[in-house]
XYZ file of C-alpha atoms in Angstrom:
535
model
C -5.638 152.876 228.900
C -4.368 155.267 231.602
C -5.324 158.484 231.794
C -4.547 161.717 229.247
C -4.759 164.408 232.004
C -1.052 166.327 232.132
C 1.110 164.995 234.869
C 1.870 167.984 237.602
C 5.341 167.877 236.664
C 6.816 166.245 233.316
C 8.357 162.617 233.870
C 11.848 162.835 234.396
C 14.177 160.498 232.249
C 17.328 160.152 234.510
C 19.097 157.683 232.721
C 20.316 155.415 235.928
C 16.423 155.303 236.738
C 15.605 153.646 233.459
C 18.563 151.241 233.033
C 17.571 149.915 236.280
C 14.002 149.190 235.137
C 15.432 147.819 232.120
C 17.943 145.567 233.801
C 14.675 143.716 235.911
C 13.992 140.136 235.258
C 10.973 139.870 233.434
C 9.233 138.830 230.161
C 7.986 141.931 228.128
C 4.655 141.748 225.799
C 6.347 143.353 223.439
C 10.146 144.743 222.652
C 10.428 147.581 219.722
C 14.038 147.625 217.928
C 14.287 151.480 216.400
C 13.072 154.573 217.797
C 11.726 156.312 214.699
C 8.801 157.262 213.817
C 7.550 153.552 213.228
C 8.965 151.958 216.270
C 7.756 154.951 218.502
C 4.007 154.604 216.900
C 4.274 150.887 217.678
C 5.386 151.103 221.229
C 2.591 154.095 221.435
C -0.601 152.028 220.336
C 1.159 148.754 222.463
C 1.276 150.499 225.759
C -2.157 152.322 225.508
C -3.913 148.950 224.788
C -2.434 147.786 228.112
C 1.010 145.759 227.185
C 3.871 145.796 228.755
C 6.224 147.206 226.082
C 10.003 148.588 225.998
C 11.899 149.854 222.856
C 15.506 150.327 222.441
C 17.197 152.918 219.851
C 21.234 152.707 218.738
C 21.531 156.138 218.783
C 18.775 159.026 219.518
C 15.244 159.247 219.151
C 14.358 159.975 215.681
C 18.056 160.384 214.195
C 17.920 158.546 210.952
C 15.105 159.502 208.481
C 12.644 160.703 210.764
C 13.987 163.553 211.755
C 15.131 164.583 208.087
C 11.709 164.953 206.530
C 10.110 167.681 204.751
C 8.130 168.573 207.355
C 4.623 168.030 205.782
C 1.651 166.293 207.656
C 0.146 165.258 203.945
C -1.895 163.162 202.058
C 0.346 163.073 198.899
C -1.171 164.876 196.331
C 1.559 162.745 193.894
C 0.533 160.009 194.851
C -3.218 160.460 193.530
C -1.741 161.866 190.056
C 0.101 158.180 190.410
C -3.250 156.718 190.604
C -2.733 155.574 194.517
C -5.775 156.199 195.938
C -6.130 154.179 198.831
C -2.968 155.319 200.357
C -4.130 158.822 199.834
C -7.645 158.263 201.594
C -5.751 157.012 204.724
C -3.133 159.765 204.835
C -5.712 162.496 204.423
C -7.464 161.172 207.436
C -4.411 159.846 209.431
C -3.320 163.736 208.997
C -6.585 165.350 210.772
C -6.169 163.008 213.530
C -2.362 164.301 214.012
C -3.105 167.455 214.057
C -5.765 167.240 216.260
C -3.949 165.311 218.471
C -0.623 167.340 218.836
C -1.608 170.683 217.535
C 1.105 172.563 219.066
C 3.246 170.613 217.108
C 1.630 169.781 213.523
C -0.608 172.455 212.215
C -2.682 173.070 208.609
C -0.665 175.318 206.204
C -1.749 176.484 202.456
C 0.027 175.293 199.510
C -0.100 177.112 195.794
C 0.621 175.834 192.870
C 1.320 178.412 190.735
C 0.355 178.262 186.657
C 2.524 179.536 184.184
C 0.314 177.701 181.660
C -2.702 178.563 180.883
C -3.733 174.879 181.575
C -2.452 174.229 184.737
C -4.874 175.897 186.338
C -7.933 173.734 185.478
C -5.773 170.631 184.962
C -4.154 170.706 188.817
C -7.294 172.537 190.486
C -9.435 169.198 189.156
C -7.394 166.798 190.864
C -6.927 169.259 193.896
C -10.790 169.397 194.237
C -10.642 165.132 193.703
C -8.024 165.276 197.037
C -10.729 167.632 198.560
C -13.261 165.097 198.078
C -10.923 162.320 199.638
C -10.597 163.855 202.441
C -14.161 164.472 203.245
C -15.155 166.038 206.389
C -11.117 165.531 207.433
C -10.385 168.312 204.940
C -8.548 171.640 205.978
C -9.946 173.970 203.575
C -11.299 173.933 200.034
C -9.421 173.949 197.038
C -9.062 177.985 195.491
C -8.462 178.953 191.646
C -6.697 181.885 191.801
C -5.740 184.652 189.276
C -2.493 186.126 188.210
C -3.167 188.870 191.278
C -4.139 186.129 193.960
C -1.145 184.117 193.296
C 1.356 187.145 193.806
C -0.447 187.935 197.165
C 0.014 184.489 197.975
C 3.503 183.822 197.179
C 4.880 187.430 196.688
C 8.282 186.122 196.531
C 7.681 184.134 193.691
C 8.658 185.276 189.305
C 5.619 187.184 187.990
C 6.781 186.854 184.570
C 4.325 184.455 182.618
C 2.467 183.936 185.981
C -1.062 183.027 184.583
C -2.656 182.040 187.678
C -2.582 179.537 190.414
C -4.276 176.641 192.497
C -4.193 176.815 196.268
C -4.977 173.774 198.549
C -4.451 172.623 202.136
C -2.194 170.258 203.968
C -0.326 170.323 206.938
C 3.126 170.647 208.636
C 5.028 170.000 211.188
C 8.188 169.195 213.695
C 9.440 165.589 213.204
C 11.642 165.404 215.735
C 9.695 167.216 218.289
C 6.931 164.780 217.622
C 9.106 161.656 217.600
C 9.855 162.941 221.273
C 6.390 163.401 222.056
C 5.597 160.379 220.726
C 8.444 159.022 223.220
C 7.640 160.836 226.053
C 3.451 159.739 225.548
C 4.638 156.222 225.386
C 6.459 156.456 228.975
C 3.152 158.343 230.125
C 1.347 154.875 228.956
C 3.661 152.466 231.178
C 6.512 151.723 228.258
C 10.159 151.935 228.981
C 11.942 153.909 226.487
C 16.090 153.876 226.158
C 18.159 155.262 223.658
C 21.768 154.733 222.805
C 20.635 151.351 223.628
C 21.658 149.173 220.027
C 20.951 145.369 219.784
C 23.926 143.241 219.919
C 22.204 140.033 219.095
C 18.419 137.998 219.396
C 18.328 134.920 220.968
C 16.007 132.499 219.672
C 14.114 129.206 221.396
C 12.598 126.131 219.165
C 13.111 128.347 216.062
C 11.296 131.262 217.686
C 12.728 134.586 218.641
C 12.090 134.710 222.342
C 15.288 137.485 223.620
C 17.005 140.805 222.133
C 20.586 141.519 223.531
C 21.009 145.337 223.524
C 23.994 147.055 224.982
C 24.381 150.491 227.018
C 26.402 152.273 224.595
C 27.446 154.459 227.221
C 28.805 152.244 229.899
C 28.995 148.717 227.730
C 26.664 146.983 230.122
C 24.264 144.129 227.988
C 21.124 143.359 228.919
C 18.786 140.708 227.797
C 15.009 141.216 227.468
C 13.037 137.987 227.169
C 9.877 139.159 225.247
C 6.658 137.481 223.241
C 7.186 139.660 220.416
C 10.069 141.566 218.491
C 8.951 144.102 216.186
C 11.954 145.597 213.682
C 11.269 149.353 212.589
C 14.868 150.368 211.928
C 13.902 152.081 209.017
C 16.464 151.816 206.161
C 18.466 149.342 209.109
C 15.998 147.025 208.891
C 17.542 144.400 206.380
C 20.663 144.481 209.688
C 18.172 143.297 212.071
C 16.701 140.686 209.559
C 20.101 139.699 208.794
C 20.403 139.163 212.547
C 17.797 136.891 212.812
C 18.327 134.449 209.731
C 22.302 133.806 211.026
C 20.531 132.468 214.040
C 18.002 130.626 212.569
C 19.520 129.454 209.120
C 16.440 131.000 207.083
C 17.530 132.367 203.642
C 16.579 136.252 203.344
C 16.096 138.943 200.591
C 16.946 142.345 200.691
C 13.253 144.198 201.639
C 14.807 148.374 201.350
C 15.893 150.476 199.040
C 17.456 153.401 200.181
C 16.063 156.976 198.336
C 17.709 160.095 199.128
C 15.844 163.018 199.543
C 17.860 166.761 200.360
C 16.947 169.960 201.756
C 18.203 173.217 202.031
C 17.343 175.819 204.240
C 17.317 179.907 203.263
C 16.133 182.698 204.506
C 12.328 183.700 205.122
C 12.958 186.884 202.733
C 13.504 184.453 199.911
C 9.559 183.547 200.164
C 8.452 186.265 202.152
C 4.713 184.574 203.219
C 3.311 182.001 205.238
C 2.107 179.742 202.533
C 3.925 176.823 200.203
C 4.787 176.958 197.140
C 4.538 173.614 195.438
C 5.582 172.957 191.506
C 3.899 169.316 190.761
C 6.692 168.234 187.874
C 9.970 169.668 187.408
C 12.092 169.619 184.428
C 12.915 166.015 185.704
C 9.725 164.681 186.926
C 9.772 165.294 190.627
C 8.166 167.446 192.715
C 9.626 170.602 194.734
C 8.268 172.729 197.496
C 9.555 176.048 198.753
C 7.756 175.828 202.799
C 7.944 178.055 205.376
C 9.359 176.310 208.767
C 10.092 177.707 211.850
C 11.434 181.035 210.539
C 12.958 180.074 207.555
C 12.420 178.279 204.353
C 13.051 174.520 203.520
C 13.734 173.829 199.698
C 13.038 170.334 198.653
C 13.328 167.478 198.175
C 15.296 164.858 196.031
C 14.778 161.194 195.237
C 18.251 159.558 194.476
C 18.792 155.673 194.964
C 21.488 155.548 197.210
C 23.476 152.337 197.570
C 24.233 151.857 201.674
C 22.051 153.222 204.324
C 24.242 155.933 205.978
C 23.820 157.450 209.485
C 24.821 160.988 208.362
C 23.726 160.660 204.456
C 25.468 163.444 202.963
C 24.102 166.004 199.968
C 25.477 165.156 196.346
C 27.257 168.418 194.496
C 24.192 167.337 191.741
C 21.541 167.542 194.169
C 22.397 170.802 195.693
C 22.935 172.010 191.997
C 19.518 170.888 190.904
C 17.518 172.244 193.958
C 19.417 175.631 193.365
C 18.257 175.530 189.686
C 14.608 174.629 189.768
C 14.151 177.114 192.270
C 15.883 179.868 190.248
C 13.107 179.332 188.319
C 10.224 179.813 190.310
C 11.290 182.330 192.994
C 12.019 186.343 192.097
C 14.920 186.149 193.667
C 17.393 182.614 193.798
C 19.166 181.647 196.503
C 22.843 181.002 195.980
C 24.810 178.661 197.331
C 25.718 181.018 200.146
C 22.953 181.433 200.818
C 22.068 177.912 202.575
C 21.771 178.244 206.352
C 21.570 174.225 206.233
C 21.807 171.643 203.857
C 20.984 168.005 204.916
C 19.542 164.924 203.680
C 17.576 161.761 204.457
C 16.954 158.445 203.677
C 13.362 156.997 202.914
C 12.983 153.374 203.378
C 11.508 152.141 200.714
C 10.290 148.947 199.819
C 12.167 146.983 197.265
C 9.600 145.999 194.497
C 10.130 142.456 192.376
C 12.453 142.981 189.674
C 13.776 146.408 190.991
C 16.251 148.358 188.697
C 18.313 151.083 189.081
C 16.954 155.242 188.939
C 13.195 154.024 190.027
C 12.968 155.670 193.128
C 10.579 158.151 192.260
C 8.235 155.202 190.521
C 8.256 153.243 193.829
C 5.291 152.963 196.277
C 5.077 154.954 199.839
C 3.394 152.092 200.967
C 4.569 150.735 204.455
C 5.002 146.839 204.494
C 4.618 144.388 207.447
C 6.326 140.995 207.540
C 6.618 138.399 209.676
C 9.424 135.599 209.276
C 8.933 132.550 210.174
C 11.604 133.080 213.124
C 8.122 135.387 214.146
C 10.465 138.606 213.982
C 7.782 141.510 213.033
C 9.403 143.720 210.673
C 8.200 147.035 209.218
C 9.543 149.540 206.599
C 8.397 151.886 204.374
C 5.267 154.261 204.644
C 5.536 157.846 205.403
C 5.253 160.027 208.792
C 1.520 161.089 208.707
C 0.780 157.365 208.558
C 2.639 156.096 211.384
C -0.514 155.647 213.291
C -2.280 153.521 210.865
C 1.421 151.965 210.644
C 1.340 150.936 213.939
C -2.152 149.948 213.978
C -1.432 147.142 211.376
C 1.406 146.241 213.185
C -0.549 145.283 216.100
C -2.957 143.163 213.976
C 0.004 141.425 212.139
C 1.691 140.462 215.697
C -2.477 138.983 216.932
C -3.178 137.299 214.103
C 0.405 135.333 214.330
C -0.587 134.987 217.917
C 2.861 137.035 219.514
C 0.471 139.358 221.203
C -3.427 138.873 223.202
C -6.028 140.511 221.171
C -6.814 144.364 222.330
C -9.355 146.536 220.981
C -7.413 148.700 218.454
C -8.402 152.664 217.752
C -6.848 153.687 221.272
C -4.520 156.550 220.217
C -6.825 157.637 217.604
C -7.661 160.601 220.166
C -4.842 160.108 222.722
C -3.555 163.659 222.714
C 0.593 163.882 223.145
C 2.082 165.332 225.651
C 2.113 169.079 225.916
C -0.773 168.836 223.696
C -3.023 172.159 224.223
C -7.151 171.884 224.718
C -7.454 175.557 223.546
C -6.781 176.565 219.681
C -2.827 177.079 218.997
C -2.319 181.199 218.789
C 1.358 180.231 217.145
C 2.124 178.955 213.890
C 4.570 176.334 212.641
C 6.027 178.578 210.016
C 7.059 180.866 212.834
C 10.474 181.014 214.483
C 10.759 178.555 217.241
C 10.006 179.054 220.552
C 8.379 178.342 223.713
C 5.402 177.689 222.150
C 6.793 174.255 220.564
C 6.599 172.877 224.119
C 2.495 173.458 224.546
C 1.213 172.777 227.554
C 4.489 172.460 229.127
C 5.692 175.843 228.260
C 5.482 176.904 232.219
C 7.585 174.111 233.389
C 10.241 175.239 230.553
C 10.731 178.619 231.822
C 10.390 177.231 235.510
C 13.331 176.297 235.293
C 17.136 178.540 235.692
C 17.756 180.241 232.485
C 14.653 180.658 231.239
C 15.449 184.445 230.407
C 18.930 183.529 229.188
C 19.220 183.240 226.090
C 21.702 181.132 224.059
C 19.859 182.217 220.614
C 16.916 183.071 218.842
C 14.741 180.261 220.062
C 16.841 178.453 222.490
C 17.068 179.151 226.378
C 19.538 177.552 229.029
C 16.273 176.381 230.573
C 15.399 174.683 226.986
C 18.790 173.063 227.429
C 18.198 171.987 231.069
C 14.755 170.721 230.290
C 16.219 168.545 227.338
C 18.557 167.030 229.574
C 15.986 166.288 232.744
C 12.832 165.274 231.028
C 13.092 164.840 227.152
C 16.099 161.714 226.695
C 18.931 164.288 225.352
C 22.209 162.629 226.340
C 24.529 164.687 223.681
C 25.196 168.350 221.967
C 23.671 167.026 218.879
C 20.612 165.847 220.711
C 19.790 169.118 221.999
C 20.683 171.420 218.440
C 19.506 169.161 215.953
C 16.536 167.573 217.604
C 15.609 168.999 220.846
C 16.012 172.105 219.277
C 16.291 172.146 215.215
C 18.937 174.852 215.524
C 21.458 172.408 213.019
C 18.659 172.029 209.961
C 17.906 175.989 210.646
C 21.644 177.379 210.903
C 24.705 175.042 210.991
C 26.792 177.694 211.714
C 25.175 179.227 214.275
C 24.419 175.893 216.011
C 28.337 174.898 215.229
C 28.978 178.643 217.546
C 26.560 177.613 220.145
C 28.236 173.954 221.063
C 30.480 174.794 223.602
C 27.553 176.168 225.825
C 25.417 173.577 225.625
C 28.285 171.065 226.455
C 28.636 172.985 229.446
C 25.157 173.284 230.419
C 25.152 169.356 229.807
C 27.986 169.001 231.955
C 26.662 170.444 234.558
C 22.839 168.622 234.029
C 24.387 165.099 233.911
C 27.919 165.301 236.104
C 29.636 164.168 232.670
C 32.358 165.698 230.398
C 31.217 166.649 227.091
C 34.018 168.145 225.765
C 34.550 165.542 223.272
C 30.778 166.014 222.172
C 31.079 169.455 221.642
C 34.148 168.620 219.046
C 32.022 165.837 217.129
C 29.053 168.435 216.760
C 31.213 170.907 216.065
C 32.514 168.412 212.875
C 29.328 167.516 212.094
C 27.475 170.719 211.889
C 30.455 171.665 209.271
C 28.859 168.226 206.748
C 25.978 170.285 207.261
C 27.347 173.691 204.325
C 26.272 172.819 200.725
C 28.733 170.814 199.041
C 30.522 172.971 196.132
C 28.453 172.595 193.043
């Protein structure tokens, strides 16, 4: 495993540079299809244990589902009401060793559960202390009963009428698609090649075994063909396409292994829930669960769980789903957001894994659990699981691809403290539930306002010298790669991020010699999906 130590100067990622590398003739240990959370754990934990390891993405870095989550570094305090222990035992762990190992970017937050029942408070505070338990010496704080009084000064934005009391735990939160990058960017540290807008055209197969993945520049149409020992599949909710792939080459029947759940968010104002802890209500008039978290200035509402038929790039908020987020928390907070009130509305789709005899409106019912298979073709596929797992994801990925002999045995455990990159020594002075800022970047802060710009500012958390660092050392090829995950200024304001396209085309233009006019039209449509659908 190479060394941890912060490089002088980040490692640029000029796109010629990598292509090049990508276009040399040799046999990779290992080729990763999807550059989501999964894939990017995968090709992580690969290239620290020594292989030689590239992954390709069709579009950008964490721009499906991992980029749309609710932002919580959790053990899934549901899931132990659902009786799921052992998946709740390895989050709560898997979640210390995130945020110890990118603290700048995942961080411990409070959650309350208020009680407007006199019974809540014992009934939820005795499974809360069972989660403390769980978690061990990995917990974040102990599990608080709180009075009528305690809850207000917790949450003072939420309705005091009938308030009896509340419960108030710990978890964590954090950036997703900052830490997909980081997860990218530690992976090229390690010796993998990383490429995005990159998809896979075909997989070529020898004596019944995939042995090649065609993927295609999507920027200049060039193909390239990477002869490999081992093809893992972590396109998320894509990953039936890539399976699909591989049986029309090899003539093996295949079922369908995803179901697609929706889950929305909107985004409000921090005045809304003026504090900097969570407010989470366990069962809503429907069953599910919604939080009210504070996130880089603002506040996320969520989430949703709708079976959703196709797996859509750009899922897109039902009318209902707005409606019924804007309800339940009408009747929690003192004062309700209206539907002009949403900075951003967006949604995302969870991959999960299609149980035997599956029927429609289950969503809710079915596991978190991530799934490994191998076909016989020796494709590696995964799906499912959640983000604070993706390192015990990966990790059983690895063994799956030794013990069917596509990869030489390593000693496993070697990210378990790998910090990221930018990842601070020294305690993190900033908070996740502030408004973003340098600070997101950690140790690389300096280099960030290094460069031109760095006192010119675009917005409220975005630089030109953000902009120009996006472009040189952290993949971002579009608009939308820099204001919805480079920066998260499209989940935080669509309208303001809609205003601020034309200068980041032009800053691009001038980073990468290329016209982005064009870009700066398809963000500017896109960010406009991004307003709550009339309810």
């Amino acid at each position: 495993m190479k060394t941890t130590s912060e490089p002088a100067l980040p490692a640029p990622t000029e796109r010629a540079a990598l292509l090049a590398r990508l276009a040399e003739p040799r046999c990779w240990d290992l080729v990763v299809i999807g550059g989501g959370a999964s894939g990017l754990g995968v090709a992580l934990d690969a290239a620290a244990r020594g292989h030689r390891v590239v992954l390709v993405e069709a579009r950008d870095f964490a721009k499906g589902t991992s980029s749309r989550a609710t932002k919580l570094v959790h053990g899934g305090v549901r899931y132990l009401a659902q009786g799921n222990v052992s998946l709740v035992h390895e989050a709560l762990h898997e979640r210390t060793t995130l945020l110890r190992n990118a603290p700048h970017l995942a961080q411990p937050l409070a959650f309350v559960m208020p009680s407007y029942r006199v019974w809540e408070t014992p009934f939820y505070g005795a499974g809360l202390k069972v989660y403390d338990a769980l978690a061990g010496s990995a917990g974040l704080g102990a599990t608080e009963f709180l009075g009528r009084m305690g809850a207000l000064r917790c949450l003072p934005g939420i309705r005091a009428e009938g308030l009896k009391g509340g419960v108030k735990y710990w978890d964590g939160q954090f950036d997703d698609a900052r830490l997909a990058l980081a997860l990218a960017r530690t992976a090229a540290r390690e010796g993998a090649l990383l490429i995005n807008y990159c998809p896979v055209c075909a997989l070529e197969h020898a004596a019944g075994k995939v042995s090649a993945v065609v993927c295609e520049d999507a920027e200049t149409g060039r193909r390239y063909t990477l002869r490999t020992r081992a093809v893992v599949n972590a396109t998320g909710v894509w990953v039936d396409e890539v399976r699909a792939m591989d049986a029309a080459s090899t003539g093996a029947p295949h079922e369908a292994l995803v179901v697609p759940s929706q889950g929305v968010h909107l985004v409000v104002d921090r005045d809304f829930l003026p504090t900097d802890h969570a407010l989470l209500v366990p069962k809503t008039a429907d069953g599910r669960v919604l939080f009210a978290v504070p996130w880089l200035g603002k506040v996320l509402i969520g989430t949703t769980d709708t079976e959703r038929p196709h797996a859509e790039i750009e899922p897109r908020a039902l009318p209902e789903e707005v409606a019924f987020l804007l309800r339940e928390s009408a009747r929690y907070l003192r004062r309700a957001p209206q539907i002009e009130d949403v900075r951003s509305c967006w949604a995302g789709l969870r991959p999960l894994v299609r149980p035997h005899h599956f029927s429609s409106a289950q969503t809710r019912t079915v596991s978190r659990e991530h799934t490994v298979l191998v076909e016989p073709s020796g494709l590696v596929t995964v799906t499912g699981g959640k983000w604070t797992t993706y390192r015990a994801m990966a990790e059983d990925v690895l063994r799956k691809c030794e013990g069917a002999a596509l990869l030489a045995p390593r000693p496993a455990g070697v990210t378990r403290d790998l910090p990221l990159v930018g990842a601070p020594r020294a305690p993190v002075a900033h908070r996740m539930c502030e408004a973003p800022g340098p600070h997101l970047y950690g140790t690389e802060a300096r280099h960030v306002q290094a460069l031109p710009g760095a006192q010119r500012w675009l917005a409220p958390g975005l630089s030109e010298a953000m902009v120009r660092f996006a472009a040189r050392f952290e993949y971002a090829r579009t608009v939308e790669d820099v204001l919805a995950r480079r920066s998260r200024m499209l989940f935080l304001d669509a309208r303001l991020a809609r205003q601020l396209a034309p200068d980041v085309a032009m800053l691009l233009r001038a980073e990468l010699g290329a016209q982005h006019d064009a870009q700066c039209a398809a963000f500017e449509a896109l960010a406009a999906t991004y307003a709550c659908p009339p309810t």
